[in-house]
mmCIF file of C-alpha atoms and ligand atoms in Angstrom:
data_model
loop_
_atom_site.group_PDB
_atom_site.id
_atom_site.type_symbol
_atom_site.label_atom_id
_atom_site.label_comp_id
_atom_site.label_asym_id
_atom_site.label_seq_id
_atom_site.Cartn_x
_atom_site.Cartn_y
_atom_site.Cartn_z
ATOM 1 C CA MET X 1477 8.675 -7.869 16.244
ATOM 2 C CA LEU X 1478 6.123 -6.218 13.971
ATOM 3 C CA ASP X 1479 3.635 -8.051 12.080
ATOM 4 C CA GLN X 1480 4.498 -6.851 8.597
ATOM 5 C CA ASP X 1481 1.054 -8.353 6.891
ATOM 6 C CA ARG X 1482 -0.809 -6.088 9.536
ATOM 7 C CA VAL X 1483 0.886 -2.897 9.339
ATOM 8 C CA ARG X 1484 0.921 -3.193 5.308
ATOM 9 C CA ALA X 1485 -2.546 -4.112 5.399
ATOM 10 C CA ASP X 1486 -3.434 -1.096 7.575
ATOM 11 C CA THR X 1487 -1.548 1.207 4.994
ATOM 12 C CA PRO X 1488 -3.922 2.189 2.227
ATOM 13 C CA GLY X 1489 -0.796 3.339 0.164
ATOM 14 C CA CYS X 1490 0.658 -0.429 0.185
ATOM 15 C CA ALA X 1491 -2.162 -1.454 -1.666
ATOM 16 C CA SER X 1492 -2.229 1.236 -4.570
ATOM 17 C CA GLY X 1493 -3.521 -1.119 -6.988
ATOM 18 C CA THR X 1494 -0.886 -1.090 -9.511
ATOM 19 C CA ASP X 1495 1.562 -3.647 -10.358
ATOM 20 C CA PRO X 1496 3.735 -4.000 -9.193
ATOM 21 C CA GLY X 1497 3.234 -1.140 -6.822
ATOM 22 C CA LEU X 1498 4.250 1.734 -5.283
ATOM 23 C CA VAL X 1499 7.584 1.625 -3.746
ATOM 24 C CA PHE X 1500 7.543 4.403 -1.071
ATOM 25 C CA LEU X 1501 10.706 5.809 0.600
ATOM 26 C CA ASP X 1502 9.822 9.475 1.679
ATOM 27 C CA SER X 1503 9.023 8.997 5.233
ATOM 28 C CA ALA X 1504 11.426 11.662 6.241
ATOM 29 C CA GLY X 1505 9.420 13.842 3.849
ATOM 30 C CA SER X 1506 5.567 13.009 4.437
ATOM 31 C CA SER X 1507 4.996 9.430 4.916
ATOM 32 C CA LEU X 1508 2.024 7.143 4.257
ATOM 33 C CA PRO X 1509 -0.482 7.617 6.894
ATOM 34 C CA PRO X 1510 -2.080 4.255 8.334
ATOM 35 C CA GLN X 1511 -5.747 3.563 7.650
ATOM 36 C CA VAL X 1512 -6.850 5.008 11.247
ATOM 37 C CA VAL X 1513 -5.398 8.111 10.801
ATOM 38 C CA LEU X 1514 -7.235 8.547 7.684
ATOM 39 C CA ASP X 1515 -10.437 7.791 9.132
ATOM 40 C CA THR X 1516 -10.291 9.790 12.028
ATOM 41 C CA THR X 1517 -9.412 12.999 9.668
ATOM 42 C CA VAL X 1518 -11.934 12.500 7.051
ATOM 43 C CA ASN X 1519 -14.568 11.652 9.640
ATOM 44 C CA HIS X 1520 -14.307 14.528 11.736
ATOM 45 C CA LEU X 1521 -14.405 16.792 8.771
ATOM 46 C CA ARG X 1522 -17.449 15.341 7.512
ATOM 47 C CA ARG X 1523 -19.247 15.780 11.297
ATOM 48 C CA GLU X 1524 -18.207 19.783 10.942
ATOM 49 C CA ALA X 1525 -19.904 19.668 7.753
ATOM 50 C CA GLU X 1526 -22.929 17.901 9.276
ATOM 51 C CA VAL X 1527 -23.192 20.290 12.668
ATOM 52 C CA GLY X 1528 -20.468 22.858 12.414
ATOM 53 C CA GLY X 1529 -16.912 22.946 13.610
ATOM 54 C CA TYR X 1530 -17.889 23.860 17.075
ATOM 55 C CA ARG X 1531 -20.385 21.205 18.174
ATOM 56 C CA ALA X 1532 -18.070 18.914 16.133
ATOM 57 C CA ALA X 1533 -14.922 19.589 18.404
ATOM 58 C CA ASN X 1534 -17.271 19.889 21.485
ATOM 59 C CA GLU X 1535 -18.289 16.101 20.907
ATOM 60 C CA ARG X 1536 -14.398 15.034 20.688
ATOM 61 C CA LEU X 1537 -13.221 17.076 23.865
ATOM 62 C CA ALA X 1538 -11.726 13.954 25.715
ATOM 63 C CA ASP X 1539 -10.241 12.794 22.249
ATOM 64 C CA LEU X 1540 -8.476 15.988 21.891
ATOM 65 C CA ALA X 1541 -7.317 15.994 25.311
ATOM 66 C CA ALA X 1542 -5.818 12.646 24.959
ATOM 67 C CA VAL X 1543 -3.848 13.712 21.916
ATOM 68 C CA LYS X 1544 -1.380 15.534 24.580
ATOM 69 C CA THR X 1545 -1.573 12.496 26.953
ATOM 70 C CA SER X 1546 -0.501 10.219 23.657
ATOM 71 C CA ILE X 1547 2.358 12.629 22.847
ATOM 72 C CA GLY X 1548 3.485 12.604 26.385
ATOM 73 C CA THR X 1549 3.435 8.757 26.483
ATOM 74 C CA LEU X 1550 5.528 8.737 23.580
ATOM 75 C CA ILE X 1551 8.196 11.321 24.440
ATOM 76 C CA ASN X 1552 7.935 10.494 28.499
ATOM 77 C CA ALA X 1553 6.321 13.876 28.976
ATOM 78 C CA ALA X 1554 3.314 15.015 30.894
ATOM 79 C CA PRO X 1555 0.799 16.223 29.025
ATOM 80 C CA THR X 1556 0.907 19.899 30.363
ATOM 81 C CA SER X 1557 4.127 20.083 28.879
ATOM 82 C CA ILE X 1558 3.063 19.714 25.146
ATOM 83 C CA ALA X 1559 1.697 22.804 23.076
ATOM 84 C CA LEU X 1560 0.383 21.137 19.689
ATOM 85 C CA SER X 1561 1.164 23.158 16.388
ATOM 86 C CA ASP X 1562 1.063 22.970 12.692
ATOM 87 C CA SER X 1563 4.479 22.265 12.138
ATOM 88 C CA ALA X 1564 7.842 21.578 13.790
ATOM 89 C CA SER X 1565 9.001 24.726 12.513
ATOM 90 C CA ARG X 1566 6.503 26.628 14.272
ATOM 91 C CA SER X 1567 7.160 24.831 17.251
ATOM 92 C CA TRP X 1568 10.524 25.432 17.036
ATOM 93 C CA THR X 1569 10.473 29.127 16.228
ATOM 94 C CA ASP X 1570 7.582 29.498 18.939
ATOM 95 C CA PHE X 1571 9.903 28.656 21.649
ATOM 96 C CA PHE X 1572 13.148 30.047 20.161
ATOM 97 C CA TYR X 1573 11.531 33.445 19.701
ATOM 98 C CA SER X 1574 10.826 33.679 23.256
ATOM 99 C CA ILE X 1575 14.201 33.069 24.922
ATOM 100 C CA PRO X 1576 15.559 36.573 25.608
ATOM 101 C CA LEU X 1577 18.492 37.652 24.041
ATOM 102 C CA ALA X 1578 20.561 40.438 24.548
ATOM 103 C CA GLU X 1579 23.798 42.176 22.781
ATOM 104 C CA GLY X 1580 26.747 39.587 23.323
ATOM 105 C CA ASP X 1581 24.570 36.790 23.732
ATOM 106 C CA ARG X 1582 25.771 33.567 21.728
ATOM 107 C CA ILE X 1583 23.488 31.531 20.001
ATOM 108 C CA LEU X 1584 24.997 27.864 19.233
ATOM 109 C CA ILE X 1585 23.578 26.060 16.065
ATOM 110 C CA SER X 1586 24.876 22.450 14.877
ATOM 111 C CA GLU X 1587 26.553 22.082 11.759
ATOM 112 C CA ALA X 1588 23.751 20.007 10.155
ATOM 113 C CA ASP X 1589 21.136 22.166 11.379
ATOM 114 C CA TYR X 1590 17.885 22.546 9.019
ATOM 115 C CA ALA X 1591 17.796 25.955 7.245
ATOM 116 C CA SER X 1592 14.474 27.265 8.812
ATOM 117 C CA ASN X 1593 16.357 27.109 12.451
ATOM 118 C CA ALA X 1594 19.110 28.880 11.125
ATOM 119 C CA ILE X 1595 17.226 31.198 9.373
ATOM 120 C CA ALA X 1596 15.544 32.345 12.562
ATOM 121 C CA ALA X 1597 19.027 32.323 14.572
ATOM 122 C CA LEU X 1598 20.320 34.755 11.876
ATOM 123 C CA GLN X 1599 17.267 37.097 12.352
ATOM 124 C CA ARG X 1600 17.331 37.232 15.764
ATOM 125 C CA ALA X 1601 20.694 37.697 15.793
ATOM 126 C CA ARG X 1602 20.447 40.743 13.633
ATOM 127 C CA ALA X 1603 17.946 42.124 15.778
ATOM 128 C CA THR X 1604 19.154 41.514 19.366
ATOM 129 C CA GLY X 1605 23.080 42.148 18.699
ATOM 130 C CA ALA X 1606 23.608 38.151 19.650
ATOM 131 C CA THR X 1607 25.729 35.961 17.635
ATOM 132 C CA VAL X 1608 24.986 32.875 15.712
ATOM 133 C CA GLU X 1609 27.944 30.237 16.025
ATOM 134 C CA THR X 1610 28.497 26.617 14.740
ATOM 135 C CA ILE X 1611 28.922 23.944 16.585
ATOM 136 C CA PRO X 1612 31.840 21.430 14.404
ATOM 137 C CA SER X 1613 31.349 18.341 13.638
ATOM 138 C CA ASP X 1614 33.641 15.731 14.327
ATOM 139 C CA GLY X 1615 35.413 13.040 12.084
ATOM 140 C CA ASN X 1616 32.661 10.672 12.200
ATOM 141 C CA GLY X 1617 30.229 13.883 10.822
ATOM 142 C CA GLN X 1618 28.471 14.170 14.491
ATOM 143 C CA LEU X 1619 28.541 16.933 16.836
ATOM 144 C CA ASP X 1620 31.835 17.307 18.374
ATOM 145 C CA LEU X 1621 31.357 17.328 21.881
ATOM 146 C CA ASP X 1622 34.672 18.324 22.735
ATOM 147 C CA ALA X 1623 34.656 21.401 20.134
ATOM 148 C CA LEU X 1624 31.240 22.087 21.859
ATOM 149 C CA THR X 1625 32.675 22.120 25.666
ATOM 150 C CA ALA X 1626 35.489 24.231 24.439
ATOM 151 C CA LEU X 1627 33.176 26.524 22.762
ATOM 152 C CA VAL X 1628 30.612 27.170 25.392
ATOM 153 C CA ASP X 1629 30.483 29.835 28.354
ATOM 154 C CA GLU X 1630 27.931 31.811 30.283
ATOM 155 C CA ARG X 1631 27.473 34.092 27.559
ATOM 156 C CA VAL X 1632 25.905 30.965 25.587
ATOM 157 C CA LYS X 1633 22.302 31.564 25.931
ATOM 158 C CA VAL X 1634 20.832 28.783 23.647
ATOM 159 C CA VAL X 1635 21.979 25.682 21.485
ATOM 160 C CA SER X 1636 20.281 24.173 18.737
ATOM 161 C CA VAL X 1637 20.998 20.298 18.843
ATOM 162 C CA LEU X 1638 19.729 19.010 15.818
ATOM 163 C CA HIS X 1639 18.720 15.099 16.621
ATOM 164 C CA ALA X 1640 18.757 13.430 13.276
ATOM 165 C CA PRO X 1641 19.451 15.498 10.260
ATOM 166 C CA THR X 1642 17.282 15.764 7.082
ATOM 167 C CA ASN X 1643 19.786 15.139 4.768
ATOM 168 C CA GLY X 1644 21.579 11.585 5.975
ATOM 169 C CA GLY X 1645 21.249 9.164 8.266
ATOM 170 C CA LEU X 1646 23.306 9.545 11.172
ATOM 171 C CA VAL X 1647 21.988 10.674 14.790
ATOM 172 C CA ASN X 1648 23.779 13.149 16.852
ATOM 173 C CA PRO X 1649 24.250 12.803 20.620
ATOM 174 C CA ALA X 1650 21.699 14.775 22.007
ATOM 175 C CA ALA X 1651 22.034 14.004 25.682
ATOM 176 C CA GLU X 1652 25.699 14.412 26.106
ATOM 177 C CA ALA X 1653 25.189 17.777 24.013
ATOM 178 C CA THR X 1654 22.806 18.656 26.253
ATOM 179 C CA ARG X 1655 24.580 18.356 29.308
ATOM 180 C CA ILE X 1656 27.761 20.493 28.026
ATOM 181 C CA ALA X 1657 25.359 23.049 27.504
ATOM 182 C CA HIS X 1658 23.445 23.073 30.588
ATOM 183 C CA SER X 1659 27.059 23.057 32.474
ATOM 184 C CA VAL X 1660 27.090 26.821 31.553
ATOM 185 C CA GLY X 1661 23.173 27.437 32.084
ATOM 186 C CA ALA X 1662 22.400 27.684 28.221
ATOM 187 C CA LEU X 1663 18.931 26.124 27.188
ATOM 188 C CA VAL X 1664 18.730 23.174 24.736
ATOM 189 C CA LEU X 1665 16.490 23.222 21.822
ATOM 190 C CA LEU X 1666 16.311 19.881 20.213
ATOM 191 C CA ASP X 1667 15.139 19.536 16.402
ATOM 192 C CA ALA X 1668 13.477 16.080 17.277
ATOM 193 C CA CYS X 1669 11.483 16.547 13.493
ATOM 194 C CA GLN X 1670 13.504 13.426 11.834
ATOM 195 C CA SER X 1671 13.706 11.293 14.908
ATOM 196 C CA THR X 1672 10.018 11.417 16.574
ATOM 197 C CA GLY X 1673 8.110 8.504 14.870
ATOM 198 C CA GLN X 1674 11.397 6.239 14.338
ATOM 199 C CA LEU X 1675 13.524 6.612 17.129
ATOM 200 C CA PRO X 1676 12.034 6.043 20.949
ATOM 201 C CA ILE X 1677 12.439 9.300 22.595
ATOM 202 C CA ASP X 1678 12.484 9.956 26.321
ATOM 203 C CA VAL X 1679 12.740 13.846 27.346
ATOM 204 C CA ALA X 1680 13.625 12.901 30.539
ATOM 205 C CA ASP X 1681 16.630 11.201 29.494
ATOM 206 C CA LEU X 1682 17.738 13.958 26.976
ATOM 207 C CA ASP X 1683 17.131 16.448 29.396
ATOM 208 C CA VAL X 1684 16.585 19.046 27.131
ATOM 209 C CA ASP X 1685 14.610 21.910 27.498
ATOM 210 C CA ALA X 1686 12.340 22.127 24.679
ATOM 211 C CA LEU X 1687 11.689 19.615 21.572
ATOM 212 C CA SER X 1688 9.866 20.114 18.345
ATOM 213 C CA ALA X 1689 8.483 17.530 16.018
ATOM 214 C CA THR X 1690 6.346 17.383 13.363
ATOM 215 C CA GLY X 1691 3.280 14.960 12.248
ATOM 216 C CA ARG X 1692 3.646 14.155 8.654
ATOM 217 C CA LYS X 1693 6.848 12.470 8.599
ATOM 218 C CA TRP X 1694 7.796 9.329 10.572
ATOM 219 C CA LEU X 1695 4.982 10.032 12.758
ATOM 220 C CA ARG X 1696 2.843 9.006 9.895
ATOM 221 C CA GLY X 1697 0.366 11.847 10.936
ATOM 222 C CA PRO X 1698 -1.717 14.293 8.717
ATOM 223 C CA ARG X 1699 0.130 17.216 7.341
ATOM 224 C CA GLY X 1700 -0.101 20.663 9.097
ATOM 225 C CA THR X 1701 0.479 18.961 12.409
ATOM 226 C CA GLY X 1702 3.551 19.301 14.819
ATOM 227 C CA PHE X 1703 4.228 19.645 18.486
ATOM 228 C CA LEU X 1704 6.339 21.387 21.137
ATOM 229 C CA TYR X 1705 7.611 20.085 24.067
ATOM 230 C CA VAL X 1706 8.707 22.469 26.875
ATOM 231 C CA ARG X 1707 10.005 21.717 30.271
ATOM 232 C CA PRO X 1708 7.465 22.145 32.854
ATOM 233 C CA GLU X 1709 9.291 24.808 34.784
ATOM 234 C CA LEU X 1710 9.757 26.831 31.737
ATOM 235 C CA ALA X 1711 6.362 26.487 30.248
ATOM 236 C CA ALA X 1712 5.023 28.032 33.367
ATOM 237 C CA THR X 1713 7.641 30.731 33.420
ATOM 238 C CA MET X 1714 8.588 31.826 29.779
ATOM 239 C CA GLU X 1715 6.380 34.340 27.820
ATOM 240 C CA PRO X 1716 5.626 33.401 24.124
ATOM 241 C CA GLN X 1717 6.310 36.266 21.744
ATOM 242 C CA ARG X 1718 2.443 36.153 20.780
ATOM 243 C CA LEU X 1719 -0.333 35.515 22.727
ATOM 244 C CA ASP X 1720 -4.182 35.228 21.858
ATOM 245 C CA LEU X 1721 -7.376 34.184 23.982
ATOM 246 C CA HIS X 1722 -6.167 30.640 24.325
ATOM 247 C CA SER X 1723 -2.808 31.187 25.435
ATOM 248 C CA ALA X 1724 -3.615 33.974 27.861
ATOM 249 C CA ALA X 1725 -6.696 35.270 29.636
ATOM 250 C CA TRP X 1726 -7.994 38.786 29.655
ATOM 251 C CA THR X 1727 -8.277 39.494 33.117
ATOM 252 C CA GLY X 1728 -8.582 43.372 33.353
ATOM 253 C CA PRO X 1729 -8.291 46.665 31.346
ATOM 254 C CA ASP X 1730 -4.720 46.523 31.638
ATOM 255 C CA GLU X 1731 -3.979 42.909 32.231
ATOM 256 C CA TYR X 1732 -3.876 39.451 31.220
ATOM 257 C CA ARG X 1733 -2.637 36.268 32.347
ATOM 258 C CA LEU X 1734 -0.692 33.588 30.581
ATOM 259 C CA ALA X 1735 -1.938 30.028 30.698
ATOM 260 C CA PRO X 1736 -0.548 27.867 33.384
ATOM 261 C CA ASP X 1737 1.277 25.350 31.081
ATOM 262 C CA ALA X 1738 2.419 24.802 27.713
ATOM 263 C CA GLY X 1739 -0.735 25.918 26.479
ATOM 264 C CA ARG X 1740 0.694 29.215 26.656
ATOM 265 C CA PHE X 1741 2.408 28.572 23.244
ATOM 266 C CA GLU X 1742 -1.012 27.617 21.364
ATOM 267 C CA PHE X 1743 -3.372 29.636 19.422
ATOM 268 C CA TRP X 1744 -7.112 28.715 20.178
ATOM 269 C CA GLU X 1745 -7.595 28.064 16.152
ATOM 270 C CA CYS X 1746 -6.606 24.818 14.686
ATOM 271 C CA ASP X 1747 -6.866 22.007 12.485
ATOM 272 C CA VAL X 1748 -9.300 19.887 14.762
ATOM 273 C CA ALA X 1749 -9.555 16.893 12.371
ATOM 274 C CA GLY X 1750 -5.560 17.186 11.891
ATOM 275 C CA ARG X 1751 -5.002 17.128 15.685
ATOM 276 C CA LEU X 1752 -7.487 14.136 16.264
ATOM 277 C CA GLY X 1753 -5.483 12.409 13.530
ATOM 278 C CA LEU X 1754 -2.102 13.063 14.885
ATOM 279 C CA GLY X 1755 -3.317 11.527 17.989
ATOM 280 C CA ALA X 1756 -4.506 8.556 16.301
ATOM 281 C CA ALA X 1757 -1.153 8.089 14.572
ATOM 282 C CA VAL X 1758 0.557 8.508 18.015
ATOM 283 C CA ASP X 1759 -1.908 5.725 19.322
ATOM 284 C CA TYR X 1760 -1.445 3.567 16.299
ATOM 285 C CA LEU X 1761 2.531 3.925 17.252
ATOM 286 C CA LEU X 1762 2.375 3.462 20.750
ATOM 287 C CA GLU X 1763 0.304 0.173 19.797
ATOM 288 C CA LEU X 1764 3.128 -0.936 17.443
ATOM 289 C CA GLY X 1765 5.909 -0.126 19.959
ATOM 290 C CA PRO X 1766 8.382 2.669 19.452
ATOM 291 C CA ASP X 1767 11.143 0.069 20.034
ATOM 292 C CA ASN X 1768 9.753 -2.356 17.102
ATOM 293 C CA VAL X 1769 9.519 0.340 14.934
ATOM 294 C CA TYR X 1770 12.963 1.628 15.079
ATOM 295 C CA ALA X 1771 14.366 -2.140 14.945
ATOM 296 C CA ALA X 1772 12.450 -2.112 11.585
ATOM 297 C CA VAL X 1773 13.312 1.220 10.453
ATOM 298 C CA ALA X 1774 17.069 0.323 11.169
ATOM 299 C CA ALA X 1775 16.968 -3.265 9.474
ATOM 300 C CA ARG X 1776 15.710 -1.496 6.213
ATOM 301 C CA ALA X 1777 18.025 1.519 6.132
ATOM 302 C CA GLU X 1778 20.649 -0.885 6.935
ATOM 303 C CA HIS X 1779 19.715 -3.122 3.952
ATOM 304 C CA LEU X 1780 20.188 -0.303 1.500
ATOM 305 C CA ARG X 1781 23.581 0.757 3.386
ATOM 306 C CA THR X 1782 24.605 -2.814 2.296
ATOM 307 C CA ARG X 1783 23.351 -2.839 -1.349
ATOM 308 C CA LEU X 1784 23.470 0.599 -2.841
ATOM 309 C CA PRO X 1785 27.668 0.771 -2.497
ATOM 310 C CA GLU X 1786 27.758 -2.709 -4.633
ATOM 311 C CA ILE X 1787 26.491 -0.293 -7.714
ATOM 312 C CA ASP X 1788 29.042 1.157 -9.468
ATOM 313 C CA GLY X 1789 29.061 4.837 -9.302
ATOM 314 C CA VAL X 1790 26.915 4.719 -6.086
ATOM 315 C CA THR X 1791 28.059 6.726 -3.086
ATOM 316 C CA VAL X 1792 26.409 6.552 0.246
ATOM 317 C CA ARG X 1793 26.488 9.796 1.984
ATOM 318 C CA ASP X 1794 25.723 8.770 5.407
ATOM 319 C CA LEU X 1795 27.629 9.976 8.293
ATOM 320 C CA GLY X 1796 27.511 9.189 12.182
ATOM 321 C CA VAL X 1797 27.845 5.769 14.296
ATOM 322 C CA ARG X 1798 24.628 5.725 15.373
ATOM 323 C CA ARG X 1799 22.457 5.787 12.239
ATOM 324 C CA SER X 1800 18.353 6.843 11.485
ATOM 325 C CA GLY X 1801 15.995 5.430 8.666
ATOM 326 C CA ILE X 1802 17.584 8.150 6.164
ATOM 327 C CA VAL X 1803 19.672 7.002 3.468
ATOM 328 C CA SER X 1804 21.276 9.401 1.276
ATOM 329 C CA PHE X 1805 23.752 9.037 -1.692
ATOM 330 C CA THR X 1806 24.693 10.397 -5.115
ATOM 331 C CA VAL X 1807 24.919 8.380 -8.650
ATOM 332 C CA ALA X 1808 28.079 9.475 -10.419
ATOM 333 C CA GLY X 1809 27.288 11.507 -13.566
ATOM 334 C CA ILE X 1810 23.420 11.664 -12.909
ATOM 335 C CA ASP X 1811 22.104 14.867 -11.189
ATOM 336 C CA SER X 1812 19.848 13.607 -7.982
ATOM 337 C CA ILE X 1813 16.662 15.519 -9.474
ATOM 338 C CA GLU X 1814 17.119 13.226 -12.874
ATOM 339 C CA VAL X 1815 17.268 10.183 -10.439
ATOM 340 C CA ARG X 1816 13.970 11.407 -8.351
ATOM 341 C CA ASP X 1817 12.582 11.512 -11.624
ATOM 342 C CA ARG X 1818 13.609 8.685 -13.302
ATOM 343 C CA LEU X 1819 12.538 6.574 -10.449
ATOM 344 C CA ALA X 1820 9.379 8.310 -9.936
ATOM 345 C CA ALA X 1821 8.330 7.348 -13.200
ATOM 346 C CA GLN X 1822 8.787 3.578 -12.107
ATOM 347 C CA ASP X 1823 6.536 4.360 -9.164
ATOM 348 C CA ILE X 1824 9.417 4.885 -6.642
ATOM 349 C CA THR X 1825 9.268 7.701 -4.300
ATOM 350 C CA VAL X 1826 12.484 9.290 -3.292
ATOM 351 C CA THR X 1827 13.148 12.809 -2.744
ATOM 352 C CA VAL X 1828 16.030 15.238 -3.060
ATOM 353 C CA SER X 1829 17.642 16.981 -0.153
ATOM 354 C CA HIS X 1830 19.294 20.283 -1.632
ATOM 355 C CA ALA X 1831 22.374 22.034 -0.157
ATOM 356 C CA GLY X 1832 19.824 24.987 0.880
ATOM 357 C CA SER X 1833 18.159 22.855 3.335
ATOM 358 C CA THR X 1834 21.650 21.802 5.378
ATOM 359 C CA LEU X 1835 23.790 24.455 3.912
ATOM 360 C CA LEU X 1836 26.594 24.047 6.516
ATOM 361 C CA ASP X 1837 26.845 20.558 6.255
ATOM 362 C CA MET X 1838 26.447 20.248 2.473
ATOM 363 C CA THR X 1839 29.065 22.959 1.607
ATOM 364 C CA TRP X 1840 31.536 21.557 4.187
ATOM 365 C CA ARG X 1841 31.372 18.215 2.484
ATOM 366 C CA GLY X 1842 31.192 19.848 -1.105
ATOM 367 C CA LEU X 1843 27.857 18.541 -2.156
ATOM 368 C CA THR X 1844 25.011 20.544 -3.547
ATOM 369 C CA SER X 1845 22.396 17.704 -3.521
ATOM 370 C CA VAL X 1846 21.706 13.830 -2.154
ATOM 371 C CA VAL X 1847 18.873 11.530 -2.918
ATOM 372 C CA ARG X 1848 17.260 10.567 -0.023
ATOM 373 C CA ALA X 1849 15.326 7.363 0.589
ATOM 374 C CA SER X 1850 13.884 7.016 3.928
ATOM 375 C CA PRO X 1851 12.064 3.632 4.233
ATOM 376 C CA HIS X 1852 9.637 2.766 7.001
ATOM 377 C CA TYR X 1853 8.782 -0.054 8.493
ATOM 378 C CA PHE X 1854 5.647 -0.983 6.215
ATOM 379 C CA VAL X 1855 7.922 -1.007 3.268
ATOM 380 C CA SER X 1856 9.057 -4.702 2.398
ATOM 381 C CA PHE X 1857 12.451 -5.724 2.082
ATOM 382 C CA GLU X 1858 11.168 -6.830 -2.077
ATOM 383 C CA GLU X 1859 10.697 -3.455 -2.439
ATOM 384 C CA LEU X 1860 14.052 -2.156 -1.386
ATOM 385 C CA ASP X 1861 15.047 -4.687 -3.630
ATOM 386 C CA ARG X 1862 13.073 -3.291 -6.834
ATOM 387 C CA PHE X 1863 14.569 -0.212 -5.761
ATOM 388 C CA VAL X 1864 18.339 -1.091 -5.743
ATOM 389 C CA ALA X 1865 17.717 -2.698 -8.932
ATOM 390 C CA ALA X 1866 16.092 0.523 -10.541
ATOM 391 C CA VAL X 1867 18.912 2.357 -9.098
ATOM 392 C CA ALA X 1868 21.416 -0.003 -10.502
ATOM 393 C CA ALA X 1869 19.534 0.438 -13.991
ATOM 394 C CA LEU X 1870 20.066 4.255 -14.373
ATOM 395 C CA ARG X 1871 23.481 4.030 -15.411
HETATM 396 C C1 PLP P 2374 11.511 18.830 7.991
HETATM 397 C C2 PLP P 2374 12.128 19.228 8.931
HETATM 398 C C3 PLP P 2374 11.848 20.496 9.848
HETATM 399 C C4 PLP P 2374 10.895 21.203 9.372
HETATM 400 O O1 PLP P 2374 9.432 20.825 9.846
HETATM 401 P P1 PLP P 2374 8.209 21.166 9.201
HETATM 402 O O2 PLP P 2374 6.856 20.625 9.852
HETATM 403 O O3 PLP P 2374 8.337 21.365 7.953
HETATM 404 O O4 PLP P 2374 8.113 22.912 9.908
HETATM 405 C C5 PLP P 2374 12.828 20.935 10.564
HETATM 406 N N1 PLP P 2374 14.058 20.122 10.968
HETATM 407 C C6 PLP P 2374 14.247 19.081 10.080
HETATM 408 C C7 PLP P 2374 15.504 18.159 10.435
HETATM 409 C C8 PLP P 2374 13.469 18.490 9.100
HETATM 410 O O5 PLP P 2374 13.678 17.373 8.358
#
């Protein structure tokens, strides 16, 4: 169990000073960081201003190395299999663009895949002559494992598995999908952007070849941070599309040598303050316990999924059997943007997920947008009920 008073006291955004206070339901977009993340980041920026960025970074070398150790602990991976980056999309594309593809190869994406992943797949298909195909969803809205089994053959080179979609509350059976993809030798790239920080993640159990995540969402880290996990054998053998003097060493007039591990997917220059802040966010999560966090998030999301449908005209749009902390809904007769804006006027933060972010899934379901409420563990049940009452008062 989480100490609710403590996590709220640790969160500056929970004490906004206004009465009755902010109801923050956008941890799937960009969450409220805990004080320790804010302090770690701001203190490092201040130190850079005092002594310059290089000396400031040199003073924190051990802490910077510890960021990967902490992430490794969180997802059960070696620190050498982690590459830090500036976003989930950067991480995803760094890996994806480095997979060799040729004419006739097949790329499989998930029906609820994120637009950035789909766009990258389409671009590479155009450039290489590979094809992009979609894994259908089953009756529950999840990745259809039987359809995937029927779809795969040895020409499938990579399968993009979407762990938790951006526009709704389902969690896909990633480990099972990975087993099927591996049966034909395909690589599996897991988009864990909406699962990392709310669900416990174990890459050894999932057995994926690569995983991408962002800092600012459920991890409660700073913006402009993210990471890529790459299976150690691949991290030691894959050639990234782009290199610099950190990802490789210039060893002779005609030669370079790649970094021995996932560091080959990183560039030298980075937001050091942001990285230290990300490390602080992961350490804070580890201290709370990922299982406790998921239990608290799930309880809040389930509360909303129980209460919202009681309101006339409100339809919860979440699919799936296993659920995440994202609660998506529509209000009959009121556009999602208007719902968001009218709630914002009452200091209640939700976002809108448009069809363009998850085009295939939304088109298949006949939706143009949904309102997205994503309560993290620091949101109180009183705040959830204030939100529900505000939604009820919209019509
Ligand atoms: C937000 C999101 C991304 C992209 O993350 P960035 O850090 O903005 O690149 C990828 N996949 C899913 C499912 C997302 O919700």
